[in-house]
PDB file of C-alpha atoms in Angstrom:
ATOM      1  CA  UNK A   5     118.849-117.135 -74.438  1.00 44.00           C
ATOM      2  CA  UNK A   6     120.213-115.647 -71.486  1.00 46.00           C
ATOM      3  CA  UNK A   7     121.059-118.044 -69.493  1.00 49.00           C
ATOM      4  CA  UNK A   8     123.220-120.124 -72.011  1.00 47.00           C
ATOM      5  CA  UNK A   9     124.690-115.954 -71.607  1.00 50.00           C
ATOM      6  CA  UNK A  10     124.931-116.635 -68.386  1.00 53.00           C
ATOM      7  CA  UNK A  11     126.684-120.113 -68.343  1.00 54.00           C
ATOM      8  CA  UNK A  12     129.167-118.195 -70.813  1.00 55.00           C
ATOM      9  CA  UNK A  13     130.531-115.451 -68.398  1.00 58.00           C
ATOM     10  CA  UNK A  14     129.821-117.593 -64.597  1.00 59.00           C
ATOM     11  CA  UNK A  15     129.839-121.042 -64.374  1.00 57.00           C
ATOM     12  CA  UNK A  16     126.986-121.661 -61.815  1.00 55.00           C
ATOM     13  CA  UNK A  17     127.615-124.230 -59.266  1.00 54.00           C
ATOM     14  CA  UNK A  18     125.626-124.200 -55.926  1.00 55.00           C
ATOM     15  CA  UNK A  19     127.751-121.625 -53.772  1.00 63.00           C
ATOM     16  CA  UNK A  20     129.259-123.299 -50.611  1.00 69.00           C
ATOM     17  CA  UNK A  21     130.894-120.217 -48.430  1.00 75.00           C
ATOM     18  CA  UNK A  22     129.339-117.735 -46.273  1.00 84.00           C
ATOM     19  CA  UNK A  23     128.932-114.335 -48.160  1.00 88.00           C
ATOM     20  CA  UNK A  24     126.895-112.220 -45.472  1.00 89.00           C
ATOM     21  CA  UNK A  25     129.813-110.032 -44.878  1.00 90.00           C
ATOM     22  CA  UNK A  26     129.082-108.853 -48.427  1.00 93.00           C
ATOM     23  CA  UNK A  27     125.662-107.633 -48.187  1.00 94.00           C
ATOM     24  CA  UNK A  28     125.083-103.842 -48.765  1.00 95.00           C
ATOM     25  CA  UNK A  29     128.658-103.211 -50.083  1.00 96.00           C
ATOM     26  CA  UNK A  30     128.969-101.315 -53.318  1.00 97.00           C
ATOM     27  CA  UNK A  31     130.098-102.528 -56.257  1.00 97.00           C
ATOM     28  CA  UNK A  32     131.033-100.174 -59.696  1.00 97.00           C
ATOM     29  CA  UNK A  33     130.838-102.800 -62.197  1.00 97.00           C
ATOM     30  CA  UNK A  34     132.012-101.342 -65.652  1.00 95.00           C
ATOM     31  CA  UNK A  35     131.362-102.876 -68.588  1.00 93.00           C
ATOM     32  CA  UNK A  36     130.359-101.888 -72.077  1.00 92.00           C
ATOM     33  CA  UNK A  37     127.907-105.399 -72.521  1.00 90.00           C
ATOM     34  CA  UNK A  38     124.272-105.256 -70.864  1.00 92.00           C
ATOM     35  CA  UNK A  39     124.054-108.661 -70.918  1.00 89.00           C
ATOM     36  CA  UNK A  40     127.281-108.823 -68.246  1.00 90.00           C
ATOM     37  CA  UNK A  41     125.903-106.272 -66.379  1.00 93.00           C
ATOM     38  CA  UNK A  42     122.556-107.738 -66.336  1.00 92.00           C
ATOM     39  CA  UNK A  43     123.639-111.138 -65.353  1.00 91.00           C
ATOM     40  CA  UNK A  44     126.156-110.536 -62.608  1.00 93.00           C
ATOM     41  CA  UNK A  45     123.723-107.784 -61.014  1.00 95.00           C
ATOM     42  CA  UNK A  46     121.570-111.144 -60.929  1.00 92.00           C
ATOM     43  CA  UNK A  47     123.991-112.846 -58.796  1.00 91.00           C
ATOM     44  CA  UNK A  48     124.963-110.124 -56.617  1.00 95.00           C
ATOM     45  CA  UNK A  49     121.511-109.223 -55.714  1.00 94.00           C
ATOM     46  CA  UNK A  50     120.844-112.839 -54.182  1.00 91.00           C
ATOM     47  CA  UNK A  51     123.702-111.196 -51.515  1.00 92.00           C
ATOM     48  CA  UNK A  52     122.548-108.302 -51.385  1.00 95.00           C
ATOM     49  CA  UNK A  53     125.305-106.402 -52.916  1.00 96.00           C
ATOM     50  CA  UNK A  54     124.684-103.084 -54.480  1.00 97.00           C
ATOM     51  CA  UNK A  55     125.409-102.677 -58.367  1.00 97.00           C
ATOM     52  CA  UNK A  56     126.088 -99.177 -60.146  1.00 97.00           C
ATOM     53  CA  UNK A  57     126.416 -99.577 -63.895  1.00 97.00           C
ATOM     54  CA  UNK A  58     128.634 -97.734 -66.303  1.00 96.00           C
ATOM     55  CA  UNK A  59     129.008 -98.543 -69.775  1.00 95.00           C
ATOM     56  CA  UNK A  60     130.760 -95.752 -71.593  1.00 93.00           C
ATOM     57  CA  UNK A  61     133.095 -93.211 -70.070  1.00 91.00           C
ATOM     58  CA  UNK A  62     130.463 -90.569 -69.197  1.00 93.00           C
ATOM     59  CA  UNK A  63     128.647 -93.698 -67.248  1.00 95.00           C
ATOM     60  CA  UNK A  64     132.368 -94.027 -65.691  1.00 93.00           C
ATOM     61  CA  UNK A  65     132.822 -90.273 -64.792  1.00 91.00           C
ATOM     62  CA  UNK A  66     129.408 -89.848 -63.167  1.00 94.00           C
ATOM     63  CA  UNK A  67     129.530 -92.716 -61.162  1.00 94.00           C
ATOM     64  CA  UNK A  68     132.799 -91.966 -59.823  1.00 90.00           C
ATOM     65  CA  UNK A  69     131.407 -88.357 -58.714  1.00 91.00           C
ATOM     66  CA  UNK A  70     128.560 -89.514 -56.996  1.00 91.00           C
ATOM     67  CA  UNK A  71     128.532 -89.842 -53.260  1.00 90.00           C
ATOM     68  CA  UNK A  72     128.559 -93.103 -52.839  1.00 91.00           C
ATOM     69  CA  UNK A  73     131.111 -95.088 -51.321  1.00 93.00           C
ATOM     70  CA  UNK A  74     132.310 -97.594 -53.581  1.00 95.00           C
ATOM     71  CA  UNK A  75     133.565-100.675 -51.486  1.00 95.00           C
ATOM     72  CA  UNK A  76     135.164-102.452 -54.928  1.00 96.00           C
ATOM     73  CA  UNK A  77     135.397-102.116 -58.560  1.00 96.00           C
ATOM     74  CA  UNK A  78     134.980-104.736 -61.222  1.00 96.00           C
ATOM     75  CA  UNK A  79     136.074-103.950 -64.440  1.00 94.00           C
ATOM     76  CA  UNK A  80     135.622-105.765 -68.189  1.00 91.00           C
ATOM     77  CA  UNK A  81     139.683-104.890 -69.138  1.00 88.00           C
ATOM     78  CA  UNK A  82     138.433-105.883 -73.197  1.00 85.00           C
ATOM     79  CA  UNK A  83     135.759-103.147 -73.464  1.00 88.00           C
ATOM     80  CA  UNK A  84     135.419-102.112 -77.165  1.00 86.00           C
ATOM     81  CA  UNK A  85     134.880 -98.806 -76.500  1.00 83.00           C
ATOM     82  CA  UNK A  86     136.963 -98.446 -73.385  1.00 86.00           C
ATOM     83  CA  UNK A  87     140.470 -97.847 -72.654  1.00 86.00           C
ATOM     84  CA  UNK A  88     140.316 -99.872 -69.898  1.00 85.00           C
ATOM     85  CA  UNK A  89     144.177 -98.890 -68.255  1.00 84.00           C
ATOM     86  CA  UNK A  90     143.385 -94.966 -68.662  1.00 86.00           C
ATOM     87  CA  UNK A  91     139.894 -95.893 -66.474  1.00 88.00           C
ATOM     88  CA  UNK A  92     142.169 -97.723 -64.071  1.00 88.00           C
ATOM     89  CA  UNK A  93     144.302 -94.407 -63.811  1.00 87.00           C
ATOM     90  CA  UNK A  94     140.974 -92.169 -63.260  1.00 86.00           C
ATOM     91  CA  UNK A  95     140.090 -94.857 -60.524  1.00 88.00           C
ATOM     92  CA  UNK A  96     143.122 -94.814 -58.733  1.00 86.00           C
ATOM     93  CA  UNK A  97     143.468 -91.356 -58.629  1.00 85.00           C
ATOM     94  CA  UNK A  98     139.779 -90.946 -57.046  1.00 82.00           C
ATOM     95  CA  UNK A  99     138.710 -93.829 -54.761  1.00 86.00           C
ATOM     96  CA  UNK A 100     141.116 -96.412 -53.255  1.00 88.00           C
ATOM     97  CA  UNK A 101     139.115 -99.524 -53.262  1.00 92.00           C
ATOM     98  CA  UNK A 102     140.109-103.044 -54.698  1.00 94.00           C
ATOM     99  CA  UNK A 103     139.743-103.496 -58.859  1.00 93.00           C
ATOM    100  CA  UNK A 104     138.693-106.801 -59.889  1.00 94.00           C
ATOM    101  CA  UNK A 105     139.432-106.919 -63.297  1.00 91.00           C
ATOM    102  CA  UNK A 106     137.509-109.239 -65.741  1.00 89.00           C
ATOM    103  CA  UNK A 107     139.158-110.750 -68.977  1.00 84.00           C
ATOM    104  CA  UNK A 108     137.964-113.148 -71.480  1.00 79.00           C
ATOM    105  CA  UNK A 109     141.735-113.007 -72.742  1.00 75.00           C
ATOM    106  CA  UNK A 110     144.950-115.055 -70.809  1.00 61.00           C
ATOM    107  CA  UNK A 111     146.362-112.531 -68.253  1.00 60.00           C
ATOM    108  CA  UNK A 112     149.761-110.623 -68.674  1.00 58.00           C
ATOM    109  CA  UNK A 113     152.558-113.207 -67.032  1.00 51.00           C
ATOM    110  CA  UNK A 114     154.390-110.105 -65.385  1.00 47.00           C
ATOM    111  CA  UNK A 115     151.818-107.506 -63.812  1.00 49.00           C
ATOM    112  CA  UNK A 116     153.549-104.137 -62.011  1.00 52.00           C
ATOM    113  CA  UNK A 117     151.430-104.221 -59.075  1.00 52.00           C
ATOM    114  CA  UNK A 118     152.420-100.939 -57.960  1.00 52.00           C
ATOM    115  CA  UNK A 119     151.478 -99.256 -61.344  1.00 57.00           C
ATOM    116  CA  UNK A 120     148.370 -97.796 -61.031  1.00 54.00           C
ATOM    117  CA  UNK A 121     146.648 -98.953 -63.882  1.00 64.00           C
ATOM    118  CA  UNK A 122     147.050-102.447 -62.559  1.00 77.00           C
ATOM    119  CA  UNK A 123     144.096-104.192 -60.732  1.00 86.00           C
ATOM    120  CA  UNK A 124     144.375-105.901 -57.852  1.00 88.00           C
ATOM    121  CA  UNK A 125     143.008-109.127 -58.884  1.00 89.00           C
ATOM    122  CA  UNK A 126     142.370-110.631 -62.591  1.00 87.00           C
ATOM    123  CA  UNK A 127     139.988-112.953 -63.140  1.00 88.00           C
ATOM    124  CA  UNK A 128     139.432-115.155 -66.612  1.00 85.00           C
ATOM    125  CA  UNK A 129     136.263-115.753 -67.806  1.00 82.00           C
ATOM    126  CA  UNK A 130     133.910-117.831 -67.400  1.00 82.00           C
ATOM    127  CA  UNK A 131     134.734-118.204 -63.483  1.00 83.00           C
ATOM    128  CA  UNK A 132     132.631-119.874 -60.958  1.00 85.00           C
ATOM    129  CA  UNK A 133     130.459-117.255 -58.517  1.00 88.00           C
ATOM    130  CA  UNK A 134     131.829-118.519 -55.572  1.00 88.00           C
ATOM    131  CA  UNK A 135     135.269-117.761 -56.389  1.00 90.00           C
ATOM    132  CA  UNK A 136     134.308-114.187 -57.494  1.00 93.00           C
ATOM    133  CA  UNK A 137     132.875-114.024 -54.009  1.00 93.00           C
ATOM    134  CA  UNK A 138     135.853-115.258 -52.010  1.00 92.00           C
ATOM    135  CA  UNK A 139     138.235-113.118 -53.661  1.00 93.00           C
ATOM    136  CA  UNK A 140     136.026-110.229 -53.330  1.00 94.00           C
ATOM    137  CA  UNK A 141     135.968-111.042 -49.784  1.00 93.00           C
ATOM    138  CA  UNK A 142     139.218-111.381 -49.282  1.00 92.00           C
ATOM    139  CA  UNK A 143     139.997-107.904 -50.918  1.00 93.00           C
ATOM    140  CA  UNK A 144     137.782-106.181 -48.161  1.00 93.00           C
ATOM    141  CA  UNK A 145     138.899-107.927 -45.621  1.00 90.00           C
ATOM    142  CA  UNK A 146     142.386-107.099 -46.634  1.00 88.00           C
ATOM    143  CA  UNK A 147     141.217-103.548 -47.747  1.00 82.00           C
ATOM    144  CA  UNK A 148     139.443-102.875 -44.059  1.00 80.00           C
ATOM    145  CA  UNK A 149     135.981-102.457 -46.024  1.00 77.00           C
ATOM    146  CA  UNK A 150     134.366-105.606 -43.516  1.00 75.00           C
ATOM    147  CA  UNK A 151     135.538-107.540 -40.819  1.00 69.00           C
ATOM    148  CA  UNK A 152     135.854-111.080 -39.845  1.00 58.00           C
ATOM    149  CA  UNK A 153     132.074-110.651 -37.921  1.00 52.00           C
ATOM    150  CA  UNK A 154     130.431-110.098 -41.155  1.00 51.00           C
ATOM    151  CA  UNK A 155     129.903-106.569 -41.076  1.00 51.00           C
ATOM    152  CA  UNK A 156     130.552-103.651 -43.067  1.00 55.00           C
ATOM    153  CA  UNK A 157     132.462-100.801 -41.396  1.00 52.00           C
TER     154      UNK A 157
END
């Protein structure tokens, strides 16, 4: 059932905050499970936010040639398939936008944050929407993606 799929990855609680400064951003969401995919492209597109798929490293490399600006990244770090720090490298080294990274394990204690296969953020799952959407819109405010009058620049 996928919502008991749902419940597993985002714990859903009515969302309090104003998101509006998120619509129409782009978001590369890599992950190697549909199910992920499927269900936080759910969420986002009750924002409005933009979701590009990849689930294997051609997915990756494609998306990451395309034109489009991609305002933030969120990444599964325990892909199966994936090494997840060499994608971080390939990221940094083409688009400087913010990297959510998602985990389902505890989080290293000491991060390098000025390696460049470190995200920006890690977040444990399951996590509640709203604070996926407050960090994400802290990271483009910080990042100069939107503004503080909910608009994307």
């Amino acid at each position: 059932d996928e919502n008991i799929f749902l419940k597993k990855i985002i714990n859903k609680n009515k969302v309090n905050g104003n998101y509006d400064s998120l619509k129409n951003i782009n978001i590369l969401l890599i992950d190697d499970d549909i199910r992920n995919i499927f269900a936080l492209s759910g969420e986002f597109s009750e924002y409005s936010i933009n979701v590009k798929p990849a689930m294997n490293k051609d997915e990756i490399i494609q998306q990451l040639k395309s034109e489009i600006h991609f305002n933030l990244i969120l990444i599964d770090i325990n892909m199966t398939n994936i090494d997840s720090s060499n994608v971080l490298l390939k990221i940094r080294k083409n688009i400087n936008s913010p990297i959510i990274a998602l985990s389902t394990k505890v989080m290293p204690k000491e991060i390098d944050n000025n390696s460049l296969d470190t995200p920006n953020l890690y977040l444990l799952k399951p996590f509640e929407i709203e604070k996926l959407l407050s960090n994400m819109k802290i990271l483009l405010t910080k990042k100069g993606e939107i503004n503080e009058w909910n608009t994307i620049k």
